[in-house]
Amino acid sequence: MPDELSSSDRANRSVICAGDSFARRHIGISDEEQATMLAEIGYSTLDQLIDAAVPKSLRDSARLNLPAAASEAEVLAELRQLAALNARGEPMIGLGYHGTITPGVIRRNVLESPAWYTAYTPYQSEISQGRLEALINFQTMVGDLTGLPTANASLLDEGTAVAEAVAVMRRTVRGHADRVVIDADCLPQTIAVVRTRCEAVGVDVIVADLSSGLPVDDFFGVVLQFPGASGVVRDHADVARAARDRGAMVTVAADLLALTLLRPPGEWGADIAVGSTQRFGVPLGYGGPHAGYMAVRAGLERTLPGRLVGVSIDATGAPAYRLALQTREQHIRRDKATSNICTAQVLLAVIASMYAVYHGADGLRGIARRVHRRAVQLAAALRTAAGVGLVHDAFFDTLLVRAPGRARAIVADARRQGVLLRLVDDDHVGISCSETTTGAHLSTVFTAFGVAPGVGDPSAPDALPAGLSRTSDFLTHPVFHRYRSETAMLRYLRRLSDRDYALDRGMIPLGSCTMKLNATTEMEPISFAGFADVHPFAPAADGYARLVADLEGWLAEITGYAKVSIQPNAGSQGEFAGLLAIRAYHRSRGEADRDVCLIPASAHGTNAASAVLAGMRVVVVASRADGTVDLDDLRAKCEEHSHRLAAIMVTYPSTHGVYEEGITELCDIVHAHGGQVYVDGANLNALLGLARPGWFGGDVSHLNLHKTFCIPHGGGGPGVGPVAVAAHLAPFLPSHPLHPDPGRRAGVGPVSAAPFGSAGILPISWAYVRLMSGDGLVAATRAAVLSANYIAARLAPHFPILYTGAAGLVAHECILDLRPLTKATGVTVDDVAKRLIDYGFHAPTMSFPVPGTLMVEPTESEDLAELDRFCAAMIAIRSEIEQVANGDWTVESSPLRGAPHTAQCLVGEWDRPYSRQQAVYPAGVTGDKYWPPVARIDQSYGDRNLACSCPPPDAYAS
Ligand SMILES: *Cc1c(COP(=O)(O)O)cnc(C)c1O
């Protein structure tokens, strides 16, 4: 009843946001709560707090020029209209992207379930057992199908997976020329992504037709596609053997559905298999997000990029899952990094693995056989057509059809009738069959080729080469047999998600990760058929074109840059794209020698890793005791490397959660030496609407739409990492050989397999901006800063706040320093993180950017009750630490070390020096508590006994 608000209420309301209904639901704090919080911090208005926290020199007084806020109903209507603008058509284009049917039980209960999509990356394994099991199913599925023993838990897409495989081969093989050979029948976008990545680090790429043997030049590795982009199924065993005889390694990019019928690469000489799992139930989404995969032969497991889920044991000896071989990621090792992948594609990997659980080996084989029979039927009919021929006789799902001079007309005709074919050139058409291909689609293709419907021998023999039939079993583990009824599947999904702690249970206060609301209205459109079922190379996707143009424009406005590309499909890829732009810019000016990238000591690991990938040398800039970048050291490093200086990568606000006063000066110093300033925008949630990196000195930034712009984390992906650049860098944004705009096909090259990366989830961020408008976004930033400062103020008496800026304030997150307590009592950050589980919380970010600390980021979406519940838990834990300090408990026998406590630990003998109540219902915990499914997990046991596929059923016997 807004009419009944008093005028002072209204004035108050307008401080947080101007009465808009969605923004008020996105932001957790009410006006009364705001007043309470400000009082706690010691300010009387939010304006005063913001003015005191954010340096004046950065503040931007201009209003964001964004459309006025729309209601949730209006936004859904607008997105329906945009979706309808995408020309639909049955995707028979192939090239690594295929029609697929997401089983309804998986779509609704995984893709559309907040229990799955709002989870974070499973670093806290005790509260992530559900998604870890789903991921180990994924690894088992990939390993089985490829015939290789160890697979990781997803990569970003097929193109980047191949590029990662090239990097693994290059590191592993010694004493060969810095050259890789790629079969010409690999997917064109894969070849382009590999070229981009190789060019940056000086690896020579030879693209050659390997059907006639290997080139004479020396090389460290070979990449093959199986089946080929042309559809041909060729026996590559001889090429693989010849390559290995010459001391090189072999990567095979393989289609997992084809591998249910064909001999897997692991059985004919591949060291590495990579590819996409998209056609296992993951919607096309105009190119992504989809889970890429990588599997390796024995001996290479420690070179795998990305995350690897392994089996270990918990404190009671029971098997439990956790991320293996990494405190965070084994490959992101600053300047020794071998890959920059951080956010991967967990949600999509979960969907693909569940597709395999749902169908089992028989079901997958059945789908593959139906797909193959469609292609055989098509081939039989086309063979009868006048003036048409098949280029290859051995194929799985894809035909390459010769139709001299007629290809364009045929493709256009099929398109008019609702079927999308691939125009290879004026004389050739590519046709791919998939799970969604029907007899009616085939009839359309027949008509386009001038073949009478019903022609073609339906009993024509299979077209798979006899010697390449699969004989080995796969998916024999019980998990791929047990859940075939929908009831069983539904309960399996529910059981797994119940084990996990996601945003639908409570706050996830992870610093640097911005775990904010992922609103239902933002999520709904990704399931609209007009967005979900569009092939990345489909023509006339006008709705997507507008969506991308809007979003790129809005992000340019928000960041103060000239141009944005949404192609990068994670923050790390945005960093890489930004650095490539810097590199290309220096080269365009004849300064190819500029290869030094300055990185502050506190930077996120991906920064240095991306610099290495971009062929730059990392030089670390020291921090001062107060956590700020040491400008004297910066000056010295700039002097030292002046002529070689390419860039500085700096996060703002810093990874210490502070608005540093010196940022404009920092930019000036680097610019004076001819360097470019890369502002890592992962912390934009503290800047949006208050300051623009493009205005305070940045030349380029990436943003994380999966942080600031509401794309859910999905348990560790998907993400979108747009790169934003000033005008002078705009010509060097990512290009793509299959971009719908011919003007953007040539250039720096692609950093993702699809021209618009993870286009399918862009409606989420589009909806967020549209719902919030400029005022709502500013209000969100202000609320995020308020919440972080509130937590800092409440907890400071109990845990020192490590770094603060002017006026003793933090930005949107704060670091709690536990080191003095650890030193005095032996209680570690790990103990506190695990004890928080007993109190019903996901831990804050542990030991980043400073070892031994916790970094808390509440975001604007939490209400005061939840913030207070968190503070109360931290304060209660502090008093438990006090009891250790007092000698009431030893640290080993304390509830901190005993945490987390399972329901099972309450049964039987209780020999701990604290009560059962203290263990599981400490102060403030109610009957609705979250119960962790396992006790503390032994990290090193799992690394000593590396096991990365589903454990045998008897592992659970005890
Ligand atoms: C999250 C983050 C990144 C990496 O983003 P991904 O999407 O995980 O690749 C880079 N820098 C900072 C400061 C971050 O917080």
CSV table of C-alpha atoms and ligand atoms in Angstrom, one decimal, residues 342-343 512 570-572 575 604 606 651 680 682 704 706-707, ligand 1:
chain,number,residue,atom,x,y,z
A,342,CYS,CA,39.2,-21.3,-13.6
A,343,THR,CA,35.4,-21.1,-14.2
A,512,SER,CA,35.7,-12.0,-5.1
A,570,ALA,CA,34.8,-17.0,-18.7
A,571,GLY,CA,36.7,-14.3,-16.9
A,572,SER,CA,40.0,-16.0,-17.7
A,575,GLU,CA,41.6,-11.6,-19.7
A,604,HIS,CA,44.0,-13.4,-8.9
A,606,THR,CA,44.2,-16.2,-13.6
A,651,THR,CA,42.1,-5.4,-10.0
A,680,ASP,CA,40.4,-6.7,-13.9
A,682,ALA,CA,35.8,-9.0,-11.5
A,704,ASN,CA,32.3,-11.4,-15.1
A,706,HIS,CA,28.6,-14.6,-13.6
A,707,LYS,CA,29.5,-12.4,-10.8
B,1,LIG,C1,36.7,-14.6,-10.6
B,1,LIG,C2,37.9,-13.9,-10.9
B,1,LIG,C3,38.6,-14.1,-12.1
B,1,LIG,C4,38.4,-15.3,-13.0
B,1,LIG,O1,37.2,-15.4,-13.6
B,1,LIG,P1,36.7,-16.8,-14.2
B,1,LIG,O2,35.4,-16.6,-14.8
B,1,LIG,O3,36.7,-17.8,-13.1
B,1,LIG,O4,37.7,-17.3,-15.2
B,1,LIG,C5,39.7,-13.2,-12.4
B,1,LIG,N1,40.0,-12.2,-11.6
B,1,LIG,C6,39.4,-12.0,-10.4
B,1,LIG,C7,39.8,-10.9,-9.5
B,1,LIG,C8,38.3,-12.8,-10.1
B,1,LIG,O5,37.6,-12.6,-8.9
